[in-house]
Short mmCIF file of C-alpha atoms in Angstrom, two decimals:
data_model
loop_
_atom_site.label_atom_id
_atom_site.label_comp_id
_atom_site.label_asym_id
_atom_site.label_seq_id
_atom_site.Cartn_x
_atom_site.Cartn_y
_atom_site.Cartn_z
CA UNK A 1 -38.39 -4.29 -0.10
CA UNK A 2 -35.04 -2.27 0.01
CA UNK A 3 -32.99 -2.32 -2.82
CA UNK A 4 -28.66 -1.51 -3.03
CA UNK A 5 -27.08 -1.17 -6.16
CA UNK A 6 -23.78 -2.82 -6.23
CA UNK A 7 -20.98 -0.95 -8.48
CA UNK A 8 -18.27 -4.66 -8.90
CA UNK A 9 -14.79 -5.35 -9.91
CA UNK A 10 -15.25 -7.74 -12.92
CA UNK A 11 -12.03 -8.48 -14.65
CA UNK A 12 -8.80 -8.96 -14.27
CA UNK A 13 -5.18 -7.81 -13.89
CA UNK A 14 -4.99 -6.74 -17.31
CA UNK A 15 -7.94 -5.52 -18.18
CA UNK A 16 -11.15 -4.58 -16.27
CA UNK A 17 -13.87 -2.09 -15.64
CA UNK A 18 -17.08 -1.66 -12.68
CA UNK A 19 -21.19 -3.31 -13.22
CA UNK A 20 -24.16 -1.51 -11.85
CA UNK A 21 -26.16 -4.67 -9.89
CA UNK A 22 -29.60 -4.07 -8.02
CA UNK A 23 -29.62 -5.74 -5.33
CA UNK A 24 -32.99 -6.20 -2.91
CA UNK A 25 -31.18 -5.78 1.09
CA UNK A 26 -33.11 -8.17 3.82
CA UNK A 27 -32.56 -6.97 7.67
CA UNK A 28 -29.05 -8.77 8.81
CA UNK A 29 -28.31 -9.07 5.57
CA UNK A 30 -24.71 -9.00 4.85
CA UNK A 31 -22.24 -7.61 1.75
CA UNK A 32 -20.59 -11.66 1.20
CA UNK A 33 -25.04 -11.99 0.63
CA UNK A 34 -25.53 -9.41 -2.44
CA UNK A 35 -22.02 -11.21 -3.79
CA UNK A 36 -23.60 -13.58 -3.94
CA UNK A 37 -27.03 -12.86 -4.43
CA UNK A 38 -25.86 -11.47 -7.84
CA UNK A 39 -24.04 -14.79 -8.60
CA UNK A 40 -27.19 -16.81 -8.01
CA UNK A 41 -29.21 -14.28 -10.18
CA UNK A 42 -27.13 -12.20 -12.41
CA UNK A 43 -23.41 -13.22 -13.37
CA UNK A 44 -22.63 -16.70 -12.14
CA UNK A 45 -18.56 -16.20 -13.12
CA UNK A 46 -18.24 -13.55 -10.71
CA UNK A 47 -15.42 -14.70 -8.80
CA UNK A 48 -15.56 -14.46 -5.28
CA UNK A 49 -13.56 -16.23 -2.18
CA UNK A 50 -14.86 -16.80 0.89
CA UNK A 51 -15.53 -19.63 2.71
CA UNK A 52 -16.86 -19.79 6.41
CA UNK A 53 -19.34 -16.41 6.46
CA UNK A 54 -17.76 -16.09 9.91
CA UNK A 55 -15.66 -13.90 10.03
CA UNK A 56 -13.13 -16.59 10.60
CA UNK A 57 -11.81 -17.70 7.39
CA UNK A 58 -10.36 -14.31 6.42
CA UNK A 59 -11.12 -15.39 2.25
CA UNK A 60 -13.58 -12.89 1.89
CA UNK A 61 -11.25 -9.75 2.61
CA UNK A 62 -11.93 -6.46 -0.35
CA UNK A 63 -12.57 -3.10 -0.51
CA UNK A 64 -15.86 -2.03 0.66
CA UNK A 65 -16.54 1.89 -0.51
CA UNK A 66 -12.74 1.81 -0.53
CA UNK A 67 -12.02 0.87 2.58
CA UNK A 68 -10.65 -2.91 2.47
CA UNK A 69 -12.75 -5.67 4.85
CA UNK A 70 -14.32 -8.56 4.51
CA UNK A 71 -17.39 -8.52 2.96
CA UNK A 72 -18.96 -11.70 5.34
CA UNK A 73 -18.60 -9.11 8.47
CA UNK A 74 -20.38 -6.30 6.32
CA UNK A 75 -23.71 -5.70 7.23
CA UNK A 76 -25.57 -3.72 4.83
CA UNK A 77 -27.00 -1.52 6.61
CA UNK A 78 -24.53 -0.10 7.68
CA UNK A 79 -23.69 2.00 4.48
CA UNK A 80 -25.08 4.36 2.62
CA UNK A 81 -27.33 2.72 0.09
CA UNK A 82 -27.69 6.95 -1.46
CA UNK A 83 -24.70 6.07 -3.97
CA UNK A 84 -23.69 2.76 -5.44
CA UNK A 85 -21.43 0.49 -2.48
CA UNK A 86 -18.33 -0.44 -4.71
CA UNK A 87 -16.22 -3.33 -4.73
CA UNK A 88 -12.73 -4.24 -5.79
CA UNK A 89 -10.87 -6.96 -4.78
CA UNK A 90 -7.25 -6.09 -1.83
CA UNK A 91 -5.24 -3.12 -4.59
CA UNK A 92 -1.98 -4.28 -3.16
CA UNK A 93 -2.13 -8.27 -4.60
CA UNK A 94 -2.91 -8.70 -8.67
CA UNK A 95 -5.98 -10.03 -9.59
CA UNK A 96 -6.85 -13.62 -10.65
CA UNK A 97 -10.54 -12.16 -11.69
CA UNK A 98 -12.80 -9.94 -10.10
CA UNK A 99 -12.07 -10.57 -6.39
CA UNK A 100 -9.60 -12.85 -6.50
CA UNK A 101 -6.57 -11.69 -5.67
CA UNK A 102 -3.43 -13.63 -5.77
CA UNK A 103 -1.13 -13.90 -2.55
CA UNK A 104 1.19 -16.77 -2.97
CA UNK A 105 3.60 -13.56 -1.65
CA UNK A 106 2.68 -13.98 1.73
CA UNK A 107 2.66 -17.90 2.33
CA UNK A 108 6.73 -17.17 0.49
CA UNK A 109 7.02 -14.49 3.81
CA UNK A 110 6.29 -16.65 6.13
CA UNK A 111 8.62 -19.63 4.58
CA UNK A 112 11.41 -16.77 5.55
CA UNK A 113 10.96 -17.03 8.64
CA UNK A 114 12.65 -19.30 11.41
CA UNK A 115 9.75 -21.91 13.09
CA UNK A 116 9.69 -22.04 16.79
CA UNK A 117 12.67 -23.77 18.22
CA UNK A 118 12.06 -24.43 21.51
CA UNK A 119 15.82 -26.23 23.84
CA UNK A 120 16.19 -29.77 23.17
CA UNK A 121 16.12 -30.92 26.85
CA UNK A 122 14.89 -28.21 28.79
CA UNK A 123 11.35 -28.06 30.47
CA UNK A 124 9.40 -25.65 32.26
CA UNK A 125 6.41 -24.90 33.50
CA UNK A 126 4.04 -22.42 31.36
CA UNK A 127 2.06 -19.59 33.00
CA UNK A 128 -0.60 -18.15 31.41
CA UNK A 129 0.99 -14.72 32.19
CA UNK A 130 4.50 -15.64 29.78
CA UNK A 131 2.36 -16.67 26.76
CA UNK A 132 -0.51 -14.64 26.60
CA UNK A 133 0.83 -11.88 25.32
CA UNK A 134 1.48 -14.00 22.17
CA UNK A 135 -2.24 -15.43 22.46
CA UNK A 136 -3.27 -12.02 20.82
CA UNK A 137 -0.88 -12.30 17.83
CA UNK A 138 -2.40 -15.99 17.10
CA UNK A 139 -5.91 -14.69 16.60
CA UNK A 140 -4.91 -13.53 13.39
CA UNK A 141 -7.12 -15.42 10.30
CA UNK A 142 -4.88 -14.39 7.85
CA UNK A 143 -7.16 -12.38 5.92
CA UNK A 144 -4.31 -10.50 5.06
CA UNK A 145 -6.25 -6.74 5.04
CA UNK A 146 -3.08 -5.14 7.42
CA UNK A 147 -0.84 -6.01 3.89
CA UNK A 148 -3.61 -4.59 1.82
CA UNK A 149 -3.86 -1.52 3.34
CA UNK A 150 -0.48 -1.28 4.90
CA UNK A 151 0.97 1.63 1.74
CA UNK A 152 4.35 0.31 2.38
CA UNK A 153 3.02 -3.41 -0.43
CA UNK A 154 0.37 -0.91 -0.96
CA UNK A 155 1.85 2.18 -2.95
CA UNK A 156 5.13 1.62 -2.20
CA UNK A 157 5.57 -1.56 -3.32
CA UNK A 158 7.98 -2.53 -1.13
CA UNK A 159 7.09 -5.73 -1.65
CA UNK A 160 11.42 -7.16 -1.58
CA UNK A 161 11.88 -4.75 1.45
CA UNK A 162 9.69 -5.99 3.92
CA UNK A 163 7.52 -8.36 5.40
CA UNK A 164 4.41 -6.42 5.95
CA UNK A 165 2.20 -6.68 9.82
CA UNK A 166 0.83 -10.29 9.30
CA UNK A 167 4.81 -11.31 9.25
CA UNK A 168 5.47 -8.95 11.75
CA UNK A 169 3.11 -9.96 14.74
CA UNK A 170 4.24 -13.78 12.98
CA UNK A 171 7.71 -12.44 14.65
CA UNK A 172 6.59 -11.38 17.37
CA UNK A 173 4.46 -14.48 18.66
CA UNK A 174 7.72 -16.27 17.86
CA UNK A 175 10.33 -13.83 19.27
CA UNK A 176 8.49 -13.06 22.40
CA UNK A 177 7.67 -17.05 23.31
CA UNK A 178 9.51 -17.98 26.67
CA UNK A 179 11.00 -21.20 25.27
CA UNK A 180 12.27 -20.41 21.24
CA UNK A 181 15.48 -19.37 21.42
CA UNK A 182 15.84 -18.25 18.53
CA UNK A 183 16.47 -15.01 17.23
CA UNK A 184 15.22 -13.05 15.27
CA UNK A 185 16.61 -9.54 15.29
CA UNK A 186 18.91 -9.50 12.21
CA UNK A 187 15.75 -10.84 9.60
CA UNK A 188 13.39 -8.58 11.07
CA UNK A 189 15.93 -5.41 10.69
CA UNK A 190 16.96 -6.30 7.03
CA UNK A 191 14.83 -9.11 5.49
CA UNK A 192 11.51 -8.16 7.39
CA UNK A 193 12.63 -4.02 6.74
CA UNK A 194 10.96 -3.41 10.23
CA UNK A 195 12.25 -0.38 10.31
CA UNK A 196 10.33 0.49 6.82
CA UNK A 197 7.17 0.92 9.10
CA UNK A 198 6.56 4.20 9.65
CA UNK A 199 4.01 3.95 12.70
CA UNK A 200 0.76 5.03 10.65
CA UNK A 201 -1.25 2.16 11.94
CA UNK A 202 -4.03 1.15 9.59
CA UNK A 203 -2.69 -2.44 9.90
CA UNK A 204 -4.34 -1.76 13.31
CA UNK A 205 -7.51 -0.32 12.09
CA UNK A 206 -8.59 -3.07 9.18
CA UNK A 207 -7.71 -5.68 11.38
CA UNK A 208 -11.07 -7.72 11.68
CA UNK A 209 -9.63 -10.21 14.75
CA UNK A 210 -9.11 -5.84 16.83
CA UNK A 211 -5.07 -7.37 17.29
CA UNK A 212 -3.09 -3.99 17.73
CA UNK A 213 -0.59 -4.97 15.36
CA UNK A 214 1.04 -1.70 15.94
CA UNK A 215 1.10 -1.34 19.71
CA UNK A 216 1.66 -4.73 20.26
CA UNK A 217 3.83 -6.65 18.35
CA UNK A 218 5.40 -3.39 15.68
CA UNK A 219 6.78 -1.10 18.40
CA UNK A 220 7.89 -3.77 20.40
CA UNK A 221 9.97 -5.37 17.95
CA UNK A 222 11.00 -1.98 16.91
CA UNK A 223 12.45 -1.66 21.33
CA UNK A 224 14.08 -5.05 20.43
CA UNK A 225 16.11 -3.49 17.42
CA UNK A 226 16.51 -0.52 18.79
CA UNK A 227 17.70 -2.35 22.21
CA UNK A 228 19.95 -4.52 19.46
CA UNK A 229 21.54 -1.56 17.45
CA UNK A 230 21.30 1.90 18.25
CA UNK A 231 21.17 1.50 22.72
CA UNK A 232 24.80 1.53 23.52
CA UNK A 233 23.83 1.49 27.34
CA UNK A 234 21.44 -1.37 27.03
CA UNK A 235 24.78 -3.39 25.34
CA UNK A 236 27.33 -1.87 27.79
CA UNK A 237 24.57 -3.17 31.08
CA UNK A 238 24.22 -7.22 28.84
CA UNK A 239 28.03 -7.31 28.21
CA UNK A 240 28.54 -6.52 31.95
CA UNK A 241 26.10 -8.92 32.43
CA UNK A 242 27.34 -11.75 30.67
CA UNK A 243 30.56 -11.09 32.39
CA UNK B 1 5.16 -8.12 -8.26
CA UNK B 2 3.92 -5.82 -9.66
CA UNK B 3 0.20 -4.19 -8.95
CA UNK B 4 -2.52 -4.57 -11.54
CA UNK B 5 -3.21 -2.37 -14.15
CA UNK B 6 -6.55 -2.36 -13.73
CA UNK B 7 -5.88 -1.26 -9.39
CA UNK B 8 -4.51 2.26 -10.04
CA UNK B 9 -6.66 4.34 -7.67
CA UNK B 10 -5.83 6.92 -5.42
CA UNK B 11 -8.78 6.32 -3.82
CA UNK B 12 -12.44 4.64 -3.60
CA UNK B 13 -12.82 5.42 -0.34
CA UNK B 14 -16.63 7.88 -0.04
CA UNK B 15 -16.02 9.07 3.95
CA UNK B 16 -14.61 12.44 4.80
CA UNK B 17 -10.98 10.88 5.14
CA UNK B 18 -9.48 14.43 4.67
CA UNK B 19 -10.79 15.55 8.06
CA UNK B 20 -9.02 14.04 10.56
CA UNK B 21 -5.28 15.41 8.43
CA UNK B 22 -6.88 18.98 8.09
CA UNK B 23 -7.77 19.39 12.31
CA UNK B 24 -4.45 17.16 13.05
CA UNK B 25 -1.87 19.54 11.04
CA UNK B 26 -4.05 22.13 12.42
CA UNK B 27 -3.28 21.11 16.51
CA UNK B 28 0.31 20.40 15.94
CA UNK B 29 0.78 23.79 13.66
CA UNK B 30 -0.15 25.48 15.77
CA UNK B 31 1.12 24.50 19.14
CA UNK B 32 4.23 24.36 16.98
CA UNK B 33 3.92 28.40 16.41
CA UNK B 34 2.91 29.06 20.18
CA UNK B 35 5.98 27.26 21.64
CA UNK B 36 8.56 28.78 19.58
CA UNK B 37 7.49 31.97 19.66
CA UNK B 38 6.42 31.62 23.79
CA UNK B 39 10.40 29.66 23.57
CA UNK B 40 12.34 33.34 21.69
CA UNK B 41 10.00 35.35 24.02
CA UNK B 42 12.05 35.22 26.85
CA UNK B 43 9.53 37.12 28.97
CA UNK B 44 6.61 36.75 30.84
CA UNK B 45 7.38 33.00 31.60
CA UNK B 46 6.95 33.68 35.49
CA UNK B 47 4.39 34.84 37.97
CA UNK B 48 5.87 33.72 41.45
CA UNK B 49 5.10 31.14 42.66
CA UNK B 50 4.43 30.61 38.91
CA UNK B 51 6.85 29.22 36.76
CA UNK B 52 6.21 28.26 32.93
CA UNK B 53 6.43 25.04 32.39
CA UNK B 54 8.25 26.07 29.14
CA UNK B 55 10.93 27.57 30.53
CA UNK B 56 11.07 25.06 33.82
CA UNK B 57 13.72 24.00 35.04
CA UNK B 58 15.07 28.04 34.77
CA UNK B 59 18.64 28.09 33.58
CA UNK B 60 20.17 31.06 32.54
CA UNK B 61 23.80 31.37 31.90
CA UNK B 62 25.00 35.18 31.59
CA UNK B 63 27.15 33.31 28.25
CA UNK B 64 23.86 32.31 26.76
CA UNK B 65 22.78 34.45 24.03
CA UNK B 66 18.88 33.39 23.42
CA UNK B 67 15.94 32.37 25.22
CA UNK B 68 17.01 29.94 28.60
CA UNK B 69 13.75 27.78 27.02
CA UNK B 70 15.19 26.57 24.40
CA UNK B 71 18.47 24.90 26.84
CA UNK B 72 15.40 22.86 28.09
CA UNK B 73 12.81 22.25 25.48
CA UNK B 74 14.72 20.18 23.39
CA UNK B 75 14.41 17.48 25.55
CA UNK B 76 9.93 17.64 25.80
CA UNK B 77 10.15 18.56 21.82
CA UNK B 78 11.81 15.47 20.93
CA UNK B 79 10.49 13.35 23.08
CA UNK B 80 7.33 14.05 21.07
CA UNK B 81 8.90 14.59 17.65
CA UNK B 82 9.90 10.93 18.90
CA UNK B 83 6.59 9.35 19.97
CA UNK B 84 5.64 6.58 18.07
CA UNK B 85 2.27 7.93 18.56
CA UNK B 86 2.55 12.06 17.00
CA UNK B 87 4.54 9.85 14.04
CA UNK B 88 1.53 8.23 13.25
CA UNK B 89 -0.31 11.83 13.01
CA UNK B 90 2.36 13.83 11.53
CA UNK B 91 3.13 10.82 8.35
CA UNK B 92 -0.11 11.43 8.15
CA UNK B 93 -1.07 14.86 7.86
CA UNK B 94 2.06 16.54 7.47
CA UNK B 95 3.88 14.21 4.42
CA UNK B 96 0.93 12.37 3.56
CA UNK B 97 2.65 8.74 3.47
CA UNK B 98 -0.68 7.95 3.43
CA UNK B 99 -2.75 11.05 4.15
CA UNK B 100 -5.46 8.07 5.28
CA UNK B 101 -5.87 4.88 5.20
CA UNK B 102 -6.42 2.79 1.71
CA UNK B 103 -5.04 6.71 0.53
CA UNK B 104 -2.23 6.37 -2.24
CA UNK B 105 -0.10 9.44 -0.34
CA UNK B 106 3.23 10.52 -1.54
CA UNK B 107 4.45 6.56 -2.82
CA UNK B 108 8.18 6.53 -4.46
CA UNK B 109 10.19 3.42 -5.46
CA UNK B 110 13.18 4.27 -3.29
CA UNK B 111 10.92 4.54 -0.02
CA UNK B 112 13.22 3.18 3.09
CA UNK B 113 10.66 4.56 6.02
CA UNK B 114 12.57 4.66 8.86
CA UNK B 115 14.54 2.67 8.15
CA UNK B 116 17.51 4.83 6.40
CA UNK B 117 19.36 8.76 7.26
CA UNK B 118 16.89 11.27 9.00
CA UNK B 119 14.49 8.67 10.11
CA UNK B 120 16.38 6.11 11.51
CA UNK B 121 17.03 8.73 14.49
CA UNK B 122 12.96 8.32 15.20
CA UNK B 123 15.16 5.21 16.92
CA UNK B 124 16.38 7.44 19.41
CA UNK B 125 13.05 8.30 21.27
CA UNK B 126 14.43 6.11 24.32
CA UNK B 127 17.07 8.52 25.55
CA UNK B 128 14.63 11.09 24.59
CA UNK B 129 12.18 9.57 27.07
CA UNK B 130 15.37 9.79 30.26
CA UNK B 131 16.54 13.50 29.64
CA UNK B 132 12.39 14.92 28.85
CA UNK B 133 11.84 12.62 32.90
CA UNK B 134 14.77 14.92 34.12
CA UNK B 135 12.05 17.61 32.81
CA UNK B 136 9.49 15.88 34.03
CA UNK B 137 11.26 16.03 37.74
CA UNK B 138 11.49 19.66 37.96
CA UNK B 139 8.13 20.00 36.59
CA UNK B 140 6.80 17.98 39.45
CA UNK B 141 9.45 20.63 41.49
CA UNK B 142 7.86 23.55 40.15
CA UNK B 143 3.83 22.05 40.91
CA UNK B 144 5.20 21.38 44.85
CA UNK B 145 6.29 25.60 45.09
CA UNK B 146 3.06 27.26 43.29
CA UNK B 147 1.21 25.95 47.02
CA UNK B 148 4.49 28.27 48.81
CA UNK B 149 3.66 32.31 48.70
CA UNK B 150 6.12 33.84 50.19
CA UNK B 151 7.20 31.44 52.37
CA UNK B 152 2.80 30.64 53.44
CA UNK B 153 1.13 27.76 52.24
CA UNK B 154 -1.37 28.27 49.90
CA UNK B 155 -3.53 27.10 46.37
CA UNK B 156 -4.37 29.73 43.92
CA UNK B 157 -5.55 29.22 40.59
CA UNK B 158 -2.68 28.42 39.10
CA UNK B 159 -1.15 25.90 41.60
CA UNK B 160 -4.24 23.89 40.76
CA UNK B 161 -3.15 24.32 36.51
CA UNK B 162 0.79 23.45 37.21
CA UNK B 163 -0.31 20.25 39.20
CA UNK B 164 -3.08 19.34 36.04
CA UNK B 165 0.04 20.08 33.95
CA UNK B 166 2.74 18.05 35.06
CA UNK B 167 0.02 15.37 35.69
CA UNK B 168 -1.04 15.10 32.45
CA UNK B 169 2.85 15.45 31.43
CA UNK B 170 3.33 12.28 33.53
CA UNK B 171 0.55 9.78 31.54
CA UNK B 172 1.65 11.02 28.49
CA UNK B 173 5.19 9.77 30.62
CA UNK B 174 4.19 6.60 31.87
CA UNK B 175 2.07 5.43 28.91
CA UNK B 176 5.34 6.19 26.04
CA UNK B 177 5.69 2.97 23.82
CA UNK B 178 9.39 2.76 24.46
CA UNK B 179 8.49 2.72 29.11
CA UNK B 180 6.88 0.51 28.38
CA UNK B 181 9.16 -2.07 26.65
CA UNK B 182 11.79 -0.74 29.53
CA UNK B 183 9.52 -1.43 32.20
CA UNK B 184 9.48 -5.04 30.42
CA UNK B 185 7.74 -5.34 27.63
CA UNK B 186 11.99 -6.31 26.64
CA UNK B 187 10.91 -9.28 28.78
CA UNK B 188 10.07 -12.85 27.10
CA UNK B 189 9.10 -14.96 30.41
CA UNK B 190 6.76 -12.77 32.57
CA UNK B 191 6.27 -15.29 35.75
CA UNK B 192 10.30 -15.02 36.75
CA UNK B 193 10.13 -10.82 37.15
CA UNK B 194 6.62 -10.09 38.63
CA UNK B 195 6.73 -7.11 39.71
CA UNK B 196 8.61 -5.98 36.06
CA UNK B 197 5.61 -7.50 34.66
CA UNK B 198 2.50 -5.94 37.03
CA UNK B 199 4.52 -2.29 36.11
CA UNK B 200 4.51 -3.24 32.40
CA UNK B 201 1.15 -4.74 32.88
CA UNK B 202 -0.05 -1.15 33.63
CA UNK B 203 2.13 0.48 31.75
CA UNK B 204 0.29 -0.97 29.05
CA UNK B 205 -3.11 -0.19 30.05
CA UNK B 206 -2.11 3.22 30.31
CA UNK B 207 -0.49 2.91 27.42
CA UNK B 208 -4.09 2.45 25.35
CA UNK B 209 -5.07 5.51 25.60
CA UNK B 210 -1.44 7.01 24.55
CA UNK B 211 -3.06 9.16 21.80
CA UNK B 212 -5.92 10.69 24.60
CA UNK B 213 -2.66 11.88 26.53
CA UNK B 214 -0.81 13.00 23.97
CA UNK B 215 -3.25 15.54 23.21
CA UNK B 216 -4.51 16.46 26.11
CA UNK B 217 -1.48 16.46 27.38
CA UNK B 218 0.10 18.91 24.68
CA UNK B 219 -3.35 21.58 25.40
CA UNK B 220 -2.17 20.96 29.12
CA UNK B 221 1.42 22.50 28.61
CA UNK B 222 0.07 25.78 26.12
CA UNK B 223 -2.68 26.45 28.68
CA UNK B 224 -0.26 25.99 31.85
CA UNK B 225 1.46 28.67 29.60
CA UNK B 226 -1.03 31.18 27.99
CA UNK B 227 -2.64 30.72 32.08
CA UNK B 228 1.11 31.96 33.49
CA UNK B 229 1.15 34.94 30.58
CA UNK B 230 -1.24 36.11 31.53
CA UNK B 231 -1.24 36.53 35.02
CA UNK B 232 2.11 37.47 34.34
CA UNK B 233 1.47 40.65 31.67
CA UNK B 234 -1.51 41.61 34.80
CA UNK B 235 -3.76 40.74 31.53
CA UNK B 236 -5.06 38.72 34.71
CA UNK B 237 -5.02 38.06 38.45
CA UNK B 238 -4.70 34.95 40.16
CA UNK B 239 -7.13 33.60 42.16
CA UNK B 240 -6.25 32.67 45.25
CA UNK B 241 -8.15 29.77 46.21
CA UNK B 242 -6.39 29.58 50.11
#
């Protein structure tokens, strides 16, 4: 039977090292299978966060050969085996143990976004055309691979100034909803820091749900900020409409 | 929240992530050098009935001391410079912010992205879209004029090249993110504006290939100018098809 060597990070935020494990490779096997094999046969204390093993729960985010991926969706036969396959925890968040990271910062950011607020006494027939755009963003499984790969959070550590792609699509989902009444442009421009994004599209590249994060959420949000703060023509037209 | 000490590495990627930024630097760098040289050359831009897209519309006031191309090229130039696709391309390849996904680039504590001067000016993209659209109208006019040989209808290789060029430039403009927003993306209730919804869907469909249109139109405009220069200098002769 074919074998692969997995070079897995073991440790925490303070100390850590990699350890090599030989794993038999079966047809259809994914990296998560290999990690569970290591747990079962070598080191029972290897910390791995996982749940559905079907790319829907977003728990098993790791960095495989340096690329942020879901370990349950990455087939072993898609990886070169001439060198050890590295498996590291996601880099943008502190390691709790081995491959498990502390992602609570994300949930704190979520709380800062004003929730969906429909008008109190208005009924509306909802058409698919009106909600389809927001539905793309609801596919998000909160794996935080986009947050992890975003260089603003990962390399520049600007967590105080920028919510990250996950929460920009959350804002887009709410903002583009036909029944929502909250104006989030102030939040977008300031606390959420949409201006920090420089459109390098890594979030879109790693999204396991293939959400077009940059094209369909972040850029439209940037354009909405331009509408409000940088476009005098738009401002005059909206004032004329009000009159 | 600090990044863990144990995660202090530049990248663990094992694939050829350097290839894409290097190719981008070569191609975009070559374009900038060629376009600057041609804009400043101030000759060989007209080979009747063809006019180089770098010099269209041809405005040549007596008081203007240098090439008339400079009066025009700021509009399409800044339209491309502030384009959401090109921003990705040059931030990655020229600025290394980051050079590739999951590769640490030029990071700094004071990173502010496009939220402060000078990069906050990227927000003016839509105004350069408006300016470049005016130039595009003139390029369509030039393309039609390219079938007029001394008052008679005709088709030369240059006529076809000019039409192809303006077609590619139009696709690039119509797939623009700002255009997509302005034509309908800014609405929240599409069902109340079915025409704008249809237009938005069309722009969204083109927008999916914005990168492709950005590159092919860039090559197109260079090759069109090169063809006209070669005809104007007598290196080649324009072949008449009709």
